[in-house]
């Protein structure tokens, strides 16, 4: 489906006219502003979620808060593992561990190594490592290195395919005063075994001691017919409970491998299979065993005498997984009928036999089968995460069930799998091991063709498709701005393809040809690839965070093409000592938090900035001017360079960096150096989701009157180079994972004037309360605009950096909805109180939540647990007092919430004195460019904060604008680019940027109803709508 739209923003009154497949929106005071191609033809297949698991176990302690290194791992059928950071409800996808063909992730578990000492003499303890293991339709257990993003070790044996996996509970010190029957030794404390169940009925133990993974022993192999082990769980630290496909649950002693007992589920339902499949097992802290099976029943078993206590028929189809709260009072089940059912424990003494379980609620949050569930609880979080065939994780509140909304996480990656070559109007998308290249025609030409011949128009076309050989999934893809090169990488190799117009009679066809690249580039995988805007440099960040830049040179002659120079330039990051290390009990993620995740080039391709998960910024500058008269081979002080193997170790790396600085690598008269003010750039409070330089139109040196002074070679220096630094745009726009906005001047090493006048606390309330995280941005600098368009999976937001944000006290503006789903600021002083009350209510609903959605209004509450408790002091029952649980819950988290908010919120009644001073001393004359007719500033008085707000409705300027019309957004890419427009482009025959028409982008959507999913279960009176 293809629905291009012309969207004109920034006007007070909008007029909508629909012409066939096109929608034109324009304002009474604006010409065209931005053209949007709404694309749904770009494929991105959904991948089933087979496993979810948290890195830490839940705690029932009232004072315990979520550890800062808490992570959620999601395993998918395509072999990828997603690492999510809950951020106390601000869920964000940090990284994707790439899998491969036929490597479906069927199970995931975390382990936590025992704490150790820094050395033999030191008494300082260091936290143990958090380790991630996976299984998937093989006889092998795989351990993943989170920092490298790939497997580091495997362990297998002579047994059947592994169907399930469980991690032994970590040893915990007993409470003070508790007696121990036997004192555990150090080896028993450090042991955290893995138990796996196999297709031949075998239960196998693997050891994770000493940071290794090795086969330990086989516990049992049932005699007689072989039956698959479908699920497995630990009962304490010494017993293993396994569910089989032969209507049996078996309990094993982990120490000696003996089978302690077996529990039969009986025969299947009449008319159905004779065997009952036990799909899921959970063990409670008091020894009760809970099972879910193929009959749709949840059964409760006594873990001491192994007898059935209770059974509840709650599902119409198989129950595939169970989830249990930390206190053991709440259980959830999910299955093939799409139901999520909650059970609550009742009775005066939950340890007595009088306790019963009751089904209290069931909902359909998923549109397809629910295959996996996981819980995490602490003082500030209490959630259940479920996933299945519909590929979207669902977050369900646990303790606040019925009082908070559920929320879904996007199925699309946070780093958009879509890029474009604006000069050739090419759009590249990728998934798994495939790459598709599309050409999108001009929107005005398409509209003219539609009016002339509606059935013969061709707006978009698939011009090339690449299928990678091998089994590894794609890690990164980049296309050059000129559309001549496409680079693709896996974790083990890099490939580059030439794109050339085909000589065939087919219109707009493209010819692909694999490029010859240096062996040191091709043989090393890369997790991040990115061409520079001028298509002369290729950035590669390897799995170990080694950074290389490769120069792209153009050959001359009849068959001119681009080639990669032999050796790359290695860049070195600033040395940093780890700070804010996690507590010993919380474990450590090692070097994972220092992994590079984002890169940004300046528009002139002479500044490069990288950032890691900790928020550290590293920047480099290309000094000198390009001199094509020099040899394209690398040279250092007249001697030819030979590629050498990288050295290992911090000392060797430091020596290599010092040697590189003493003997600079000069390439065509230019040399990369570290930004002189790199150390002055502050550390971000959280890692960036969006990192982009303000674009600026490049200045051609050939067009300059004097050009630059040529460096003449000498005998001692045959390859001279200039030390001049670039003078172009150096302002870097950053949006962090907590949706805090900063703008840095890279050469000054400080915040820009706009960022100092507009701290993150000045952002609109609607932006701060968005649950979905930002993905990327595009810039619009046409017609003297300075707009940045930020988008996430469910929103599109514009900020005009040419004007200041409205003051918090003056944000009481009416948000007028429109039929197309857009909103626009309209100043209505008579409705300020009502608007302010709505904003405060919206903010209060977002605060104090437990990690899922926002709070439900009291008038909309329909179900949930009790909201009050009765506190009685003394023996008189009449002296009791009813206390709100929500009040107690919020008071317990007040201090923690204050510690998390790095910027803090400015009071709604007034601005901070510092911001007022900055705005008063700032030069606001740039705002007067939009007042040609004196509509908003007729008396020519100096502009103040009130004028900054009033400018939006009265003339063509808005400080911000947003819409939720497009969802889910896979990515937004440019189809023309003012920053790349040069005189050479204008003289060429390419479809170049037209500044009068404004910005043109392709907005790629991947709606859930377009996904190719298998048939789902339909019960009584259920059908597709």
XYZ file of C-alpha atoms in Angstrom, residues 218-806:
589
model
C 23.213 -36.482 33.192
C 20.624 -36.717 35.946
C 18.157 -39.281 34.596
C 16.946 -40.936 31.453
C 13.444 -42.393 31.919
C 13.129 -46.058 31.019
C 10.641 -47.317 28.465
C 9.337 -44.997 25.809
C 11.132 -41.728 25.286
C 9.178 -38.599 26.086
C 10.176 -35.010 25.539
C 10.997 -32.747 28.467
C 8.882 -29.671 27.709
C 9.627 -27.527 30.769
C 11.968 -27.516 33.725
C 12.342 -25.572 36.984
C 14.313 -25.639 40.249
C 12.573 -26.355 43.551
C 14.974 -24.642 45.914
C 18.637 -25.311 45.088
C 18.641 -29.067 45.371
C 15.613 -30.364 43.433
C 14.645 -30.216 39.774
C 11.046 -30.435 38.560
C 10.503 -31.424 34.932
C 7.286 -31.537 32.900
C 7.010 -34.197 30.208
C 4.884 -34.846 27.158
C 3.553 -38.108 28.651
C 1.169 -36.553 31.229
C 3.844 -36.713 33.942
C 5.762 -34.334 36.197
C 8.982 -35.807 37.625
C 11.123 -34.563 40.526
C 14.861 -35.263 40.661
C 17.530 -34.882 43.311
C 20.212 -32.727 41.746
C 23.009 -34.072 43.936
C 22.713 -37.803 43.286
C 20.516 -37.744 40.180
C 17.818 -39.981 41.666
C 14.174 -39.550 40.745
C 12.326 -38.656 43.947
C 8.771 -38.903 42.708
C 6.449 -38.498 39.747
C 3.007 -36.902 39.503
C 0.529 -37.978 36.838
C -1.960 -35.654 35.202
C -4.112 -38.510 33.992
C -5.586 -39.013 30.553
C -6.545 -36.322 28.113
C -10.020 -35.034 27.428
C -12.485 -37.344 25.631
C -12.135 -37.020 21.885
C -8.689 -35.436 22.199
C -5.117 -36.681 22.570
C -4.582 -39.322 25.237
C -1.410 -37.641 26.531
C -1.384 -34.289 28.325
C 1.520 -31.974 27.530
C 2.957 -30.124 30.538
C 4.066 -26.868 28.908
C 5.096 -24.815 31.946
C 6.134 -25.271 35.589
C 6.793 -22.714 38.312
C 7.851 -23.338 41.928
C 6.778 -21.038 44.770
C 8.934 -20.157 47.749
C 6.806 -22.317 50.113
C 7.294 -25.438 47.996
C 4.058 -25.411 45.989
C 4.469 -26.494 42.348
C 2.279 -24.845 39.693
C 1.839 -26.382 36.247
C 0.067 -25.378 33.027
C -0.831 -27.999 30.438
C -2.441 -28.663 27.075
C -5.944 -29.021 28.556
C -6.011 -25.347 29.567
C -5.790 -26.188 33.285
C -3.597 -24.676 35.977
C -2.778 -27.274 38.642
C -1.321 -26.746 42.096
C 0.801 -29.493 43.681
C 2.197 -30.037 47.165
C 5.991 -29.936 46.881
C 6.542 -32.082 49.955
C 4.275 -35.110 49.485
C 3.742 -34.539 45.729
C -0.040 -34.581 45.672
C -2.554 -32.512 43.737
C -4.026 -29.620 45.740
C -6.240 -27.795 43.229
C -6.988 -27.455 39.529
C -8.575 -24.556 37.652
C -9.886 -24.745 34.096
C -9.205 -21.198 32.901
C -8.209 -21.506 29.224
C -9.920 -22.990 26.206
C -6.619 -24.057 24.651
C -3.096 -24.955 25.772
C -1.453 -22.947 28.541
C 2.049 -22.226 27.232
C 3.641 -20.332 30.137
C 3.162 -19.153 33.719
C 4.458 -16.189 35.722
C 4.624 -15.897 39.533
C 4.890 -12.842 41.792
C 7.732 -12.510 44.300
C 5.492 -13.151 47.323
C 3.816 -16.129 45.662
C 0.316 -14.681 46.050
C -0.335 -13.909 42.374
C 0.023 -16.117 39.304
C -0.561 -15.323 35.640
C -1.021 -17.726 32.751
C -0.968 -17.226 28.986
C -1.798 -19.570 26.182
C -2.949 -20.277 22.661
C -6.373 -18.717 23.202
C -4.667 -15.285 23.583
C -5.888 -14.975 27.155
C -3.819 -13.602 30.018
C -5.424 -14.905 33.208
C -4.628 -13.800 36.747
C -5.089 -15.922 39.875
C -5.021 -14.731 43.468
C -4.305 -16.704 46.611
C -6.987 -16.546 49.301
C -7.110 -17.780 52.891
C -6.152 -16.662 56.383
C -2.826 -18.454 56.323
C -1.282 -18.760 52.900
C 0.952 -21.601 54.155
C -1.951 -23.687 55.417
C -4.028 -26.218 53.541
C -7.048 -23.962 53.665
C -5.519 -21.697 51.038
C -7.255 -21.696 47.701
C -6.546 -20.057 44.364
C -9.158 -18.029 42.544
C -9.269 -16.702 39.010
C -9.884 -12.972 39.335
C -9.451 -11.676 35.783
C -8.711 -12.562 32.191
C -7.929 -10.227 29.306
C -6.759 -10.467 25.707
C -3.757 -8.176 25.434
C -2.213 -10.120 22.542
C -3.652 -10.721 19.106
C -2.079 -14.169 18.831
C -0.627 -17.042 20.914
C 1.190 -16.120 24.146
C 4.377 -18.179 24.311
C 6.452 -16.753 27.163
C 6.115 -14.641 30.335
C 8.486 -13.189 32.952
C 8.057 -11.106 36.104
C 10.156 -8.632 38.046
C 9.249 -6.936 41.316
C 10.946 -4.403 43.550
C 9.900 -1.352 45.499
C 9.558 0.762 42.346
C 8.662 -1.883 39.739
C 6.099 -4.676 39.621
C 5.452 -5.934 36.115
C 4.848 -8.954 33.913
C 6.308 -9.090 30.393
C 4.653 -11.407 27.891
C 5.361 -12.154 24.248
C 4.272 -14.453 21.482
C 3.474 -14.845 17.822
C 2.311 -11.234 17.337
C 5.947 -10.151 17.991
C 5.060 -7.280 20.364
C 6.090 -7.459 24.041
C 3.285 -6.467 26.423
C 4.004 -4.923 29.843
C 1.307 -5.719 32.430
C 1.235 -4.172 35.913
C 1.321 -6.839 38.619
C 0.673 -5.347 42.064
C -1.152 -2.402 40.504
C -3.176 -4.598 38.173
C -6.405 -2.824 37.284
C -5.065 0.542 38.472
C -2.506 1.080 35.718
C -2.714 0.645 31.988
C -0.825 -2.034 30.137
C 1.515 -0.982 27.363
C 3.081 -2.617 24.345
C 6.683 -2.246 23.257
C 7.355 -1.794 19.534
C 8.317 -4.849 17.485
C 10.551 -2.745 15.244
C 14.153 -1.991 16.259
C 14.964 1.308 17.919
C 17.712 1.950 15.365
C 15.696 2.329 12.132
C 16.465 -0.353 9.495
C 15.861 2.222 6.737
C 18.275 4.638 5.059
C 18.264 6.735 1.926
C 20.478 8.273 -0.733
C 18.790 11.670 -1.244
C 20.738 12.521 -4.394
C 19.364 9.445 -6.195
C 16.032 9.175 -4.320
C 16.922 5.636 -3.218
C 15.573 4.022 -0.052
C 17.328 0.995 1.456
C 15.707 -1.372 3.958
C 17.037 -4.599 5.465
C 16.005 -7.491 7.671
C 17.585 -10.823 8.621
C 19.870 -11.540 5.599
C 18.108 -9.507 2.885
C 18.443 -5.957 1.571
C 15.923 -4.185 -0.658
C 16.614 -0.977 -2.597
C 13.696 1.159 -3.789
C 13.493 4.247 -5.949
C 10.736 6.727 -5.130
C 9.684 9.139 -7.837
C 9.033 12.828 -7.379
C 5.747 13.535 -5.686
C 4.748 16.342 -8.047
C 5.434 14.300 -11.146
C 3.500 11.408 -9.646
C 0.474 13.634 -9.001
C 0.532 14.892 -12.570
C 0.727 11.317 -13.867
C -2.144 10.347 -11.605
C -4.372 13.079 -12.938
C -3.461 12.202 -16.533
C -3.424 8.384 -16.295
C -4.371 7.073 -12.866
C -3.816 3.430 -13.784
C -0.358 3.895 -15.333
C 1.481 5.844 -12.678
C 4.668 4.444 -11.090
C 5.582 6.246 -7.904
C 7.903 3.630 -6.408
C 9.880 0.711 -7.754
C 12.050 -2.074 -6.354
C 15.294 -1.595 -8.292
C 17.611 -4.087 -6.538
C 17.609 -6.835 -3.957
C 20.549 -8.431 -2.148
C 20.487 -11.803 -0.364
C 23.615 -12.425 1.685
C 25.269 -15.807 1.509
C 26.019 -17.442 4.827
C 24.021 -17.890 7.999
C 24.657 -14.674 9.953
C 22.036 -11.943 10.164
C 22.824 -8.411 9.085
C 24.306 -6.203 11.793
C 24.462 -2.847 9.960
C 23.836 -1.308 6.520
C 24.728 2.088 5.085
C 24.261 3.713 1.667
C 26.325 6.648 0.469
C 24.615 9.970 -0.086
C 25.369 9.909 -3.801
C 23.797 6.431 -4.055
C 26.884 4.798 -5.584
C 27.864 2.461 -2.722
C 26.053 0.186 -0.298
C 27.956 -1.299 2.647
C 26.627 -4.218 4.672
C 28.189 -5.967 7.639
C 27.698 -9.022 9.798
C 29.628 -9.836 12.944
C 32.334 -11.569 10.896
C 32.587 -9.770 7.549
C 31.949 -6.558 5.596
C 30.781 -6.352 1.984
C 30.431 -3.300 -0.290
C 28.431 -3.126 -3.520
C 28.583 -0.662 -6.419
C 25.277 0.747 -7.637
C 25.302 1.877 -11.247
C 22.492 2.696 -13.691
C 21.753 -0.297 -15.848
C 21.951 -0.079 -19.636
C 18.877 -2.252 -20.016
C 15.639 -0.950 -21.452
C 13.936 -1.205 -18.079
C 13.421 2.258 -16.668
C 15.181 3.159 -13.401
C 16.911 -0.225 -13.206
C 20.141 -0.493 -11.205
C 23.106 -2.777 -11.738
C 24.784 -4.288 -8.660
C 28.435 -5.214 -8.554
C 30.452 -6.419 -5.586
C 33.338 -4.081 -4.849
C 36.867 -5.186 -4.139
C 37.800 -4.071 -0.655
C 40.931 -4.528 1.480
C 41.239 -7.827 3.310
C 41.571 -6.147 6.698
C 38.159 -4.541 6.151
C 36.401 -7.543 4.635
C 37.582 -10.098 7.205
C 36.572 -8.145 10.310
C 32.926 -7.845 11.170
C 31.353 -4.571 12.171
C 28.415 -3.701 14.369
C 28.129 -0.156 12.991
C 28.714 1.155 9.462
C 28.167 4.713 8.297
C 29.223 6.670 5.218
C 30.136 10.315 5.629
C 27.776 12.869 4.003
C 30.306 13.582 1.228
C 30.668 9.807 0.551
C 34.447 9.993 0.986
C 34.779 8.124 4.296
C 33.361 4.899 5.683
C 33.158 4.496 9.450
C 33.382 0.955 10.834
C 33.018 0.124 14.505
C 34.041 -3.455 15.142
C 32.558 -5.773 17.732
C 35.314 -4.921 20.232
C 34.616 -1.169 19.757
C 37.722 -0.658 17.660
C 37.104 2.365 15.403
C 38.356 2.612 11.825
C 37.877 5.146 9.038
C 38.376 4.035 5.444
C 38.988 6.548 2.672
C 37.007 6.215 -0.549
C 38.742 7.491 -3.661
C 37.411 7.871 -7.193
C 39.322 6.248 -10.027
C 39.691 7.982 -13.366
C 39.197 6.680 -16.853
C 36.411 5.185 -18.870
C 35.355 2.758 -16.133
C 35.605 5.201 -13.242
C 34.384 3.864 -9.928
C 34.935 4.203 -6.222
C 37.598 2.186 -4.451
C 38.530 1.724 -0.799
C 42.108 2.573 0.102
C 44.155 -0.272 1.475
C 44.495 0.610 5.134
C 42.045 2.211 7.510
C 42.775 4.972 9.995
C 42.300 3.791 13.560
C 40.795 6.259 16.012
C 41.300 6.050 19.756
C 38.835 6.986 22.470
C 39.668 8.975 25.563
C 40.884 6.795 28.436
C 38.295 6.703 31.187
C 38.132 5.061 34.567
C 34.800 3.397 35.373
C 32.723 5.364 37.837
C 29.334 4.831 39.416
C 30.084 1.096 39.506
C 27.133 -1.071 40.567
C 26.828 -2.442 44.052
C 28.497 -5.758 44.693
C 25.154 -7.535 45.153
C 23.751 -6.190 41.859
C 26.284 -7.803 39.575
C 28.143 -6.270 36.676
C 27.615 -6.142 32.914
C 31.344 -5.712 32.343
C 32.379 -3.813 29.223
C 28.848 -3.898 27.813
C 27.961 -0.470 29.231
C 30.950 1.022 27.426
C 29.800 -0.253 24.022
C 29.523 2.296 21.212
C 25.933 2.608 19.972
C 25.604 5.901 18.064
C 27.653 7.886 15.545
C 27.159 11.308 13.958
C 28.902 13.117 11.091
C 28.855 16.839 10.581
C 27.352 18.018 7.299
C 30.814 18.855 5.905
C 32.109 15.371 6.904
C 34.941 16.853 8.951
C 33.673 16.133 12.469
C 32.873 12.674 13.812
C 31.251 11.990 17.196
C 30.642 8.599 18.822
C 28.818 7.806 22.050
C 28.511 4.710 24.248
C 25.854 3.339 26.581
C 27.304 5.253 29.519
C 26.852 8.589 27.733
C 30.541 9.326 27.040
C 31.139 11.439 23.926
C 34.273 11.045 21.799
C 34.955 13.414 18.915
C 37.514 13.713 16.135
C 38.254 16.397 13.554
C 39.627 16.196 10.012
C 42.289 18.869 9.696
C 43.732 20.237 6.491
C 42.353 20.464 2.952
C 41.912 17.798 0.353
C 44.786 17.725 -2.132
C 44.106 15.351 -5.016
C 47.589 15.923 -6.404
C 49.037 13.803 -3.616
C 49.242 10.050 -3.857
C 46.170 8.216 -2.657
C 48.370 5.738 -0.770
C 48.990 6.332 2.905
C 52.254 7.919 3.832
C 53.926 8.888 7.101
C 56.907 11.185 6.826
C 57.581 9.935 3.345
C 57.536 6.208 4.205
C 54.876 3.832 2.939
C 52.628 2.332 5.643
C 52.076 -1.396 5.966
C 49.043 -2.771 7.803
C 50.085 -4.236 11.148
C 48.062 -6.407 13.518
C 46.393 -4.575 16.350
C 48.082 -4.906 19.729
C 46.276 -6.098 22.788
C 46.346 -4.551 26.199
C 45.855 -1.055 27.529
C 49.590 -0.232 27.588
C 50.116 -1.324 24.003
C 47.039 0.613 22.870
C 48.271 3.769 24.588
C 51.718 3.387 22.996
C 50.131 2.874 19.589
C 48.017 5.981 20.050
C 51.050 8.060 21.030
C 52.951 6.738 18.020
C 50.043 7.642 15.737
C 49.981 11.187 17.117
C 53.748 11.546 16.661
C 53.584 10.193 13.085
C 50.265 11.360 11.652
C 48.614 9.417 8.844
C 48.113 11.864 5.972
C 45.578 10.957 3.295
C 45.320 13.290 0.300
C 46.509 16.191 2.406
C 44.180 15.557 5.358
C 44.613 13.965 8.756
C 42.240 12.901 11.548
C 42.991 14.161 15.041
C 41.133 14.094 18.305
C 39.011 17.159 18.971
C 41.139 19.532 21.075
C 38.152 20.104 23.371
C 37.010 16.487 23.474
C 37.764 16.129 27.168
C 35.584 19.163 27.941
C 32.409 17.586 26.605
C 30.337 16.505 29.615
C 29.057 12.992 30.130
C 25.396 12.565 29.251
C 23.078 11.493 32.094
C 21.845 8.627 29.885
C 22.834 7.222 26.524
C 21.629 9.017 23.356
C 18.856 7.818 21.096
C 19.204 10.694 18.619
C 22.530 12.307 17.828
C 22.764 14.611 14.822
C 24.641 17.736 13.748
C 22.787 20.785 12.581
C 23.103 20.709 8.786
C 24.708 23.515 6.853
C 25.092 23.998 3.114
C 28.664 23.117 2.183
C 30.932 25.799 0.810
C 32.880 24.675 -2.237
C 36.536 25.633 -2.008
C 36.656 25.942 -5.772
C 34.110 28.732 -5.572
C 36.202 30.707 -3.086
C 38.142 33.688 -4.411
C 41.492 32.705 -2.906
C 40.873 29.012 -2.200
C 43.530 27.677 0.168
C 47.275 27.861 0.172
C 48.827 24.836 -1.511
C 51.311 22.870 0.617
C 54.450 22.223 -1.437
C 56.208 18.879 -0.920
C 59.810 18.791 0.183
C 62.456 16.096 0.423
C 61.859 15.699 4.148
C 58.060 15.957 3.832
C 56.854 14.662 0.457
C 53.222 14.564 1.631
C 52.561 17.818 3.459
C 49.232 18.679 5.033
C 47.612 21.710 6.587
C 46.707 21.876 10.264
C 43.671 24.106 9.714
C 40.525 22.963 11.522
C 37.103 23.103 9.875
C 35.058 26.253 10.322
C 31.637 24.807 9.518
C 28.677 23.967 11.712
C 29.724 22.180 14.919
C 26.497 22.143 16.959
C 25.476 18.611 17.910
C 21.842 17.901 18.821
C 21.390 15.062 21.325
C 18.215 13.439 22.659
C 18.860 10.916 25.438
C 16.964 7.774 26.400
C 15.153 9.743 29.123
C 14.048 12.271 26.459
C 16.366 15.006 27.686
C 17.516 17.428 24.984
C 21.015 18.902 24.789
C 22.946 20.735 22.101
C 26.723 20.933 22.276
C 29.259 23.128 20.511
C 31.892 20.518 19.769
C 34.811 22.909 19.275
C 33.929 24.881 22.409
C 33.242 21.797 24.531
C 30.094 23.255 26.067
C 26.351 23.617 25.641
C 25.152 25.872 22.854
C 23.333 29.121 23.553
C 19.988 27.564 22.537
C 20.485 24.648 24.902
C 21.421 26.948 27.777
C 18.280 29.018 27.229
C 16.105 25.918 26.777
C 16.907 23.237 29.362
C 15.137 19.897 29.216
C 12.693 20.986 31.903
C 11.312 23.514 29.388
C 10.178 20.794 26.995
C 6.416 20.565 26.469
C 4.460 18.366 28.828
C 3.123 16.342 25.894
C 6.673 15.455 24.859
C 7.857 14.523 28.345
C 4.926 12.171 28.872
C 5.415 10.148 25.669
C 6.015 6.522 26.604
C 7.618 5.399 23.346
C 11.219 6.391 22.867
C 12.611 8.419 19.967
C 14.318 6.617 17.081
C 15.968 9.252 14.898
C 15.474 12.686 13.353
C 15.577 14.620 10.076
C 16.390 18.295 9.619
C 14.626 20.978 7.615
C 16.795 24.024 6.892
C 15.005 25.118 3.748
C 13.755 28.706 3.544
C 15.897 29.731 6.533
C 14.179 27.264 8.854
C 15.998 25.418 11.652
C 13.569 22.616 12.363
C 14.375 19.186 13.669
C 11.787 16.448 13.145
C 12.076 13.759 15.820
C 10.152 10.551 15.396
C 9.442 7.377 17.330
C 7.354 4.355 16.526
C 4.127 6.211 17.362
C 4.843 9.956 17.111
C 6.298 12.677 14.920
C 7.491 15.814 16.735
C 8.926 19.067 15.419
C 11.052 21.569 17.352
C 12.011 24.883 15.792
C 15.506 25.663 17.067
C 15.277 29.162 15.585
C 13.116 30.198 18.536
C 12.996 29.503 22.232
C 10.556 27.113 23.792
C 7.594 28.637 25.613
